[in-house]
């Protein structure tokens, strides 16, 4: 039968203090099929216990499929069962799963899954899956419900006159002291959250299982190195093993630790990371004293140096309706005064060119392709601004304008361009830094515009 073990928690209880009370909720089912003397029977029922045998003389086929779903719950209580105060955090828990399928007969098809992803090991006869896994939970208050575990065991035996199948399982949960987390030299890191309309810098905190989801700028835009190291907890025995795996570069490292020595770390150089990419770093520890395994995960999310690029306003130039006394951005290229009482026609030939430079600024930094390629790219992609490029506009044409009596007409030309303004988020080695303002000058295709005014 399944064993409920309190482990170290029994010490706290014996001393009258609060302890973690562990209870398991089970959903147990057995599906079976038997053929004896040519007659087949099938059925399903709730398991009577953790070990089931079926078959014997006269049976030509017996198939058993055992499915157990276990949901462990931890409650921080006093010796009298009332809720305890100040539950400890984090909590270290061991889960021990066991699944065994066997049988007697000419052929045996067996599978065993202890619900903890342990490798099936061939027996003689049958299959066995068993392992101890150490997990942890941050916070959670006085009640912690662990993820449900499903133990599945199948034995399918065939013979000409004697077939016997057996399936068995056990699952236990107990308090332990061993665990591990992963940190990096860039910790702490931050992500961006909009709170009441305001972008806010929020620290990346550990998930309930001690893992971390962190953020940093990608290697195309800035930071390129990170060092990851282990923080083991509890008494790991000498010659415990550690193994690192890393997804972006395909690196790995392993060795032994324990007896006061910590696991070695893993150093990463990033050369090809881009926005939206991730690096998953996994550390697996194994204690040889009982085979207990412990894993922890560190996920690094990569960002462009500038994200959340938003244009908030645009001012177009030149200003309309220039006059002799007010024509910002315009150049007077001709004028004519009519001193008569009749309207006259003034004709002028314009031959002019102007050169504009597209530019951009993010925060207080003036953007160039060499100096800040990340901002240079954002301006080009989002606003069609090629910072540093010079655009020449030319205009050659004859125009005729009417000159009112006793008035002077002015003819103007001006290049067409726009000042753009907006905001974006800034990311660095520690993730989200802040939102900053940007501005840029956009030239509309090298066009010169003409206008006239009677003053």
Short mmCIF file of C-alpha atoms in Angstrom, two decimals, residues 109-402:
data_model
loop_
_atom_site.label_atom_id
_atom_site.label_comp_id
_atom_site.label_asym_id
_atom_site.label_seq_id
_atom_site.Cartn_x
_atom_site.Cartn_y
_atom_site.Cartn_z
CA UNK A 109 3.99 -6.85 -22.45
CA UNK A 110 4.62 -4.58 -19.47
CA UNK A 111 4.93 -0.83 -18.91
CA UNK A 112 5.58 1.05 -15.70
CA UNK A 113 5.41 4.81 -15.06
CA UNK A 114 5.86 6.09 -11.52
CA UNK A 115 4.47 9.51 -12.50
CA UNK A 116 7.82 11.21 -11.92
CA UNK A 117 9.38 10.58 -15.35
CA UNK A 118 11.78 7.95 -14.07
CA UNK A 119 13.24 5.55 -16.63
CA UNK A 120 11.66 2.14 -17.02
CA UNK A 121 14.06 -0.59 -15.92
CA UNK A 122 13.64 -4.13 -17.25
CA UNK A 123 13.07 -6.82 -14.62
CA UNK A 124 13.06 -10.58 -14.95
CA UNK A 125 10.23 -10.60 -15.70
CA UNK A 126 8.49 -7.22 -16.03
CA UNK A 127 9.24 -3.50 -15.85
CA UNK A 128 9.98 -1.20 -12.91
CA UNK A 129 9.87 2.59 -12.60
CA UNK A 130 10.94 4.11 -9.31
CA UNK A 131 12.57 7.29 -8.03
CA UNK A 132 12.79 9.92 -5.31
CA UNK A 133 12.39 13.53 -6.47
CA UNK A 134 13.06 16.59 -4.36
CA UNK A 135 10.89 19.63 -5.02
CA UNK A 136 10.36 22.93 -3.30
CA UNK A 137 7.61 25.49 -2.94
CA UNK A 138 8.05 29.18 -2.29
CA UNK A 139 5.40 30.76 -0.11
CA UNK A 140 1.92 29.32 -0.43
CA UNK A 141 0.86 30.16 3.11
CA UNK A 142 -0.32 27.44 5.45
CA UNK A 143 -1.68 25.14 2.71
CA UNK A 144 0.29 23.91 -0.28
CA UNK A 145 -1.25 21.65 -2.91
CA UNK A 146 1.36 19.94 -5.06
CA UNK A 147 0.72 19.03 -8.72
CA UNK A 148 -1.19 15.82 -9.23
CA UNK A 149 0.91 12.75 -10.07
CA UNK A 150 -0.41 9.94 -12.26
CA UNK A 151 1.06 6.45 -11.76
CA UNK A 152 0.27 4.05 -14.62
CA UNK A 153 1.11 0.34 -14.70
CA UNK A 154 0.18 -2.16 -17.41
CA UNK A 155 0.73 -5.92 -17.59
CA UNK A 156 -0.55 -7.96 -20.57
CA UNK A 157 0.16 -11.70 -20.35
CA UNK A 158 -0.70 -14.46 -22.87
CA UNK A 159 -0.23 -18.25 -22.69
CA UNK A 160 -1.88 -21.47 -23.76
CA UNK A 161 -3.10 -22.50 -20.31
CA UNK A 162 -1.56 -20.50 -17.48
CA UNK A 163 -1.38 -16.70 -17.51
CA UNK A 164 -0.91 -14.55 -14.43
CA UNK A 165 -0.54 -10.74 -14.41
CA UNK A 166 0.53 -8.47 -11.54
CA UNK A 167 0.60 -4.69 -11.14
CA UNK A 168 1.67 -2.77 -8.04
CA UNK A 169 2.37 0.81 -7.04
CA UNK A 170 3.23 3.06 -4.13
CA UNK A 171 3.61 6.79 -3.67
CA UNK A 172 4.89 8.61 -0.61
CA UNK A 173 5.51 12.24 0.26
CA UNK A 174 7.66 13.54 3.11
CA UNK A 175 9.44 16.65 4.26
CA UNK A 176 13.12 16.84 3.30
CA UNK A 177 15.83 19.47 3.73
CA UNK A 178 17.61 19.19 0.38
CA UNK A 179 17.06 21.47 -2.57
CA UNK A 180 18.79 23.73 -5.06
CA UNK A 181 18.22 26.99 -6.91
CA UNK A 182 20.11 28.64 -9.77
CA UNK A 183 21.38 32.21 -9.77
CA UNK A 184 23.36 34.29 -12.24
CA UNK A 185 25.85 37.12 -11.97
CA UNK A 186 23.22 39.40 -13.56
CA UNK A 187 20.66 38.87 -10.79
CA UNK A 188 18.46 40.59 -9.98
CA UNK A 189 16.76 41.16 -13.33
CA UNK A 190 13.56 43.03 -14.11
CA UNK A 191 10.58 42.98 -16.45
CA UNK A 192 8.14 45.67 -17.61
CA UNK A 193 4.59 45.92 -16.31
CA UNK A 194 2.14 48.72 -17.11
CA UNK A 195 0.43 49.76 -13.85
CA UNK A 196 -2.40 52.30 -14.09
CA UNK A 197 -1.03 53.35 -17.47
CA UNK A 198 2.53 53.82 -16.21
CA UNK A 199 5.40 51.52 -17.29
CA UNK A 200 6.85 50.00 -14.10
CA UNK A 201 10.10 48.16 -13.41
CA UNK A 202 9.31 44.93 -11.55
CA UNK A 203 11.91 42.53 -10.18
CA UNK A 204 11.89 38.95 -11.52
CA UNK A 205 11.03 36.76 -8.51
CA UNK A 206 11.29 33.01 -8.16
CA UNK A 207 8.36 30.88 -9.20
CA UNK A 208 6.65 28.60 -6.69
CA UNK A 209 9.06 25.75 -7.53
CA UNK A 210 12.16 27.92 -7.08
CA UNK A 211 12.79 28.38 -10.80
CA UNK A 212 13.45 31.79 -12.32
CA UNK A 213 12.24 33.52 -15.48
CA UNK A 214 14.68 36.36 -16.10
CA UNK A 215 15.34 39.02 -18.73
CA UNK A 216 18.34 40.62 -20.41
CA UNK A 217 19.23 42.49 -23.59
CA UNK A 218 20.14 40.24 -26.52
CA UNK A 219 23.72 39.82 -27.71
CA UNK A 220 23.02 41.77 -30.91
CA UNK A 221 22.36 44.90 -28.88
CA UNK A 222 24.66 44.77 -25.88
CA UNK A 223 25.41 42.22 -23.18
CA UNK A 224 27.02 38.94 -24.19
CA UNK A 225 28.10 37.06 -21.08
CA UNK A 226 26.45 35.41 -18.11
CA UNK A 227 27.64 33.06 -15.39
CA UNK A 228 25.22 30.65 -13.73
CA UNK A 229 25.85 29.04 -10.37
CA UNK A 230 24.09 26.67 -7.96
CA UNK A 231 22.73 27.33 -4.47
CA UNK A 232 22.32 23.89 -2.84
CA UNK A 233 20.37 23.55 0.39
CA UNK A 234 20.45 20.85 3.04
CA UNK A 235 22.90 18.04 3.66
CA UNK A 236 23.99 16.60 0.32
CA UNK A 237 26.22 13.59 0.81
CA UNK A 238 29.77 13.36 -0.48
CA UNK A 239 30.01 12.30 -4.13
CA UNK A 240 26.61 13.70 -4.98
CA UNK A 241 26.58 14.54 -8.69
CA UNK A 242 25.56 17.62 -10.63
CA UNK A 243 24.83 18.05 -14.34
CA UNK A 244 24.16 21.31 -16.21
CA UNK A 245 22.46 21.51 -19.60
CA UNK A 246 21.98 24.71 -21.60
CA UNK A 247 19.84 25.18 -24.71
CA UNK A 248 21.20 28.16 -26.69
CA UNK A 249 24.81 27.06 -27.12
CA UNK A 250 24.27 23.36 -26.35
CA UNK A 251 26.74 23.48 -23.45
CA UNK A 252 26.88 21.08 -20.53
CA UNK A 253 29.00 20.51 -17.44
CA UNK A 254 29.02 17.89 -14.71
CA UNK A 255 30.93 16.75 -11.66
CA UNK A 256 30.60 15.79 -8.01
CA UNK A 257 29.99 17.81 -4.87
CA UNK A 258 28.76 17.42 -1.30
CA UNK A 259 30.33 17.28 2.12
CA UNK A 260 30.52 21.06 2.21
CA UNK A 261 31.57 21.58 -1.43
CA UNK A 262 29.18 23.26 -3.87
CA UNK A 263 28.51 22.23 -7.46
CA UNK A 264 30.53 23.98 -10.14
CA UNK A 265 28.81 26.56 -12.35
CA UNK A 266 28.46 27.12 -16.07
CA UNK A 267 29.57 30.20 -18.04
CA UNK A 268 27.84 31.30 -21.23
CA UNK A 269 28.92 33.61 -24.07
CA UNK A 270 26.00 34.71 -26.22
CA UNK A 271 26.74 35.68 -29.81
CA UNK A 272 23.52 35.08 -31.75
CA UNK A 273 20.63 35.80 -29.41
CA UNK A 274 17.75 37.97 -30.62
CA UNK A 275 14.48 39.35 -29.30
CA UNK A 276 12.07 36.59 -28.33
CA UNK A 277 14.83 34.00 -27.92
CA UNK A 278 15.33 32.04 -24.72
CA UNK A 279 18.12 30.17 -23.01
CA UNK A 280 16.99 27.36 -20.74
CA UNK A 281 19.52 26.36 -18.10
CA UNK A 282 18.75 23.17 -16.16
CA UNK A 283 20.69 21.83 -13.17
CA UNK A 284 20.14 18.24 -11.99
CA UNK A 285 21.51 16.93 -8.69
CA UNK A 286 21.56 13.32 -7.46
CA UNK A 287 22.36 12.17 -3.91
CA UNK A 288 23.94 8.70 -3.91
CA UNK A 289 22.74 7.93 -0.37
CA UNK A 290 19.15 7.35 -1.51
CA UNK A 291 19.16 8.18 -5.22
CA UNK A 292 17.16 11.36 -4.63
CA UNK A 293 17.05 13.66 -7.65
CA UNK A 294 16.57 17.42 -7.64
CA UNK A 295 16.19 19.70 -10.68
CA UNK A 296 15.96 23.45 -11.04
CA UNK A 297 15.37 25.63 -14.05
CA UNK A 298 16.57 29.12 -15.02
CA UNK A 299 15.01 30.62 -18.14
CA UNK A 300 16.65 33.68 -19.67
CA UNK A 301 14.47 35.73 -22.04
CA UNK A 302 16.27 37.98 -24.54
CA UNK A 303 15.10 41.46 -25.58
CA UNK A 304 16.02 44.12 -28.08
CA UNK A 305 17.73 47.11 -26.50
CA UNK A 306 14.67 49.17 -27.45
CA UNK A 307 11.16 47.72 -27.45
CA UNK A 308 7.54 48.93 -27.12
CA UNK A 309 8.29 51.61 -29.73
CA UNK A 310 5.35 54.04 -29.87
CA UNK A 311 4.97 57.30 -31.85
CA UNK A 312 3.04 59.81 -29.76
CA UNK A 313 3.05 62.90 -31.99
CA UNK A 314 4.18 64.32 -35.33
CA UNK A 315 4.83 67.91 -36.46
CA UNK A 316 4.95 68.45 -40.23
CA UNK A 317 7.07 71.15 -41.88
CA UNK A 318 7.06 73.66 -43.42
CA UNK A 319 4.33 75.55 -41.58
CA UNK A 320 1.54 76.53 -43.99
CA UNK A 321 0.72 80.03 -45.25
CA UNK A 322 4.09 81.80 -45.12
CA UNK A 323 4.22 85.60 -45.10
CA UNK A 324 6.98 88.12 -45.56
CA UNK A 325 7.20 88.64 -41.83
CA UNK A 326 6.51 85.06 -40.72
CA UNK A 327 7.90 82.24 -42.82
CA UNK A 328 9.84 79.77 -40.61
CA UNK A 329 11.44 77.08 -42.74
CA UNK A 330 10.66 78.87 -45.98
CA UNK A 331 13.16 80.66 -48.27
CA UNK A 332 12.11 83.70 -50.33
CA UNK A 333 13.11 83.04 -53.94
CA UNK A 334 11.31 85.92 -55.62
CA UNK A 335 9.24 89.07 -55.01
CA UNK A 336 7.35 91.64 -57.07
CA UNK A 337 5.64 94.90 -56.11
CA UNK A 338 2.59 96.20 -58.00
CA UNK A 339 2.26 99.99 -57.69
CA UNK A 340 -0.74 100.21 -60.00
CA UNK A 341 -4.47 99.93 -59.48
CA UNK A 342 -4.67 96.86 -61.71
CA UNK A 343 -3.84 93.25 -60.86
CA UNK A 344 -0.61 92.15 -62.52
CA UNK A 345 1.02 88.79 -63.20
CA UNK A 346 4.46 87.99 -61.85
CA UNK A 347 6.42 85.11 -63.40
CA UNK A 348 9.52 83.69 -61.76
CA UNK A 349 11.74 80.75 -62.64
CA UNK A 350 12.78 78.72 -59.61
CA UNK A 351 15.93 76.64 -59.68
CA UNK A 352 16.84 75.57 -56.16
CA UNK A 353 17.97 72.61 -54.14
CA UNK A 354 18.12 71.85 -50.43
CA UNK A 355 19.78 69.07 -48.42
CA UNK A 356 18.18 67.58 -45.29
CA UNK A 357 19.67 65.06 -42.87
CA UNK A 358 17.49 62.40 -41.28
CA UNK A 359 18.33 61.95 -37.61
CA UNK A 360 17.14 60.49 -34.33
CA UNK A 361 17.69 60.75 -30.59
CA UNK A 362 16.81 58.21 -27.90
CA UNK A 363 16.93 59.54 -24.37
CA UNK A 364 19.94 61.85 -24.49
CA UNK A 365 21.82 59.79 -27.10
CA UNK A 366 22.14 61.02 -30.66
CA UNK A 367 21.75 57.99 -32.94
CA UNK A 368 24.24 56.89 -35.58
CA UNK A 369 24.53 53.57 -37.32
CA UNK A 370 27.91 52.88 -35.74
CA UNK A 371 27.28 54.40 -32.32
CA UNK A 372 23.94 52.75 -31.56
CA UNK A 373 22.91 50.20 -34.18
CA UNK A 374 19.94 49.05 -32.07
CA UNK A 375 18.31 52.50 -32.11
CA UNK A 376 19.35 53.01 -35.76
CA UNK A 377 17.43 49.86 -36.68
CA UNK A 378 14.34 50.83 -34.67
CA UNK A 379 14.10 54.21 -36.42
CA UNK A 380 14.46 52.55 -39.80
CA UNK A 381 11.93 49.77 -39.18
CA UNK A 382 9.28 51.73 -37.30
CA UNK A 383 9.48 55.23 -38.83
CA UNK A 384 11.39 54.84 -42.13
CA UNK A 385 14.09 57.17 -40.76
CA UNK A 386 17.64 56.38 -41.86
CA UNK A 387 19.65 58.26 -39.28
CA UNK A 388 22.57 60.16 -40.81
CA UNK A 389 21.35 59.90 -44.40
CA UNK A 390 21.28 63.10 -46.45
CA UNK A 391 18.38 63.71 -48.80
CA UNK A 392 18.66 66.39 -51.48
CA UNK A 393 15.51 68.03 -52.82
CA UNK A 394 15.50 69.94 -56.12
CA UNK A 395 12.90 72.16 -57.72
CA UNK A 396 13.19 73.75 -61.22
CA UNK A 397 10.09 75.33 -62.67
CA UNK A 398 8.49 78.60 -63.75
CA UNK A 399 5.48 79.80 -61.82
CA UNK A 400 3.14 82.72 -62.37
CA UNK A 401 1.30 84.42 -59.52
CA UNK A 402 -1.13 87.33 -59.40
#
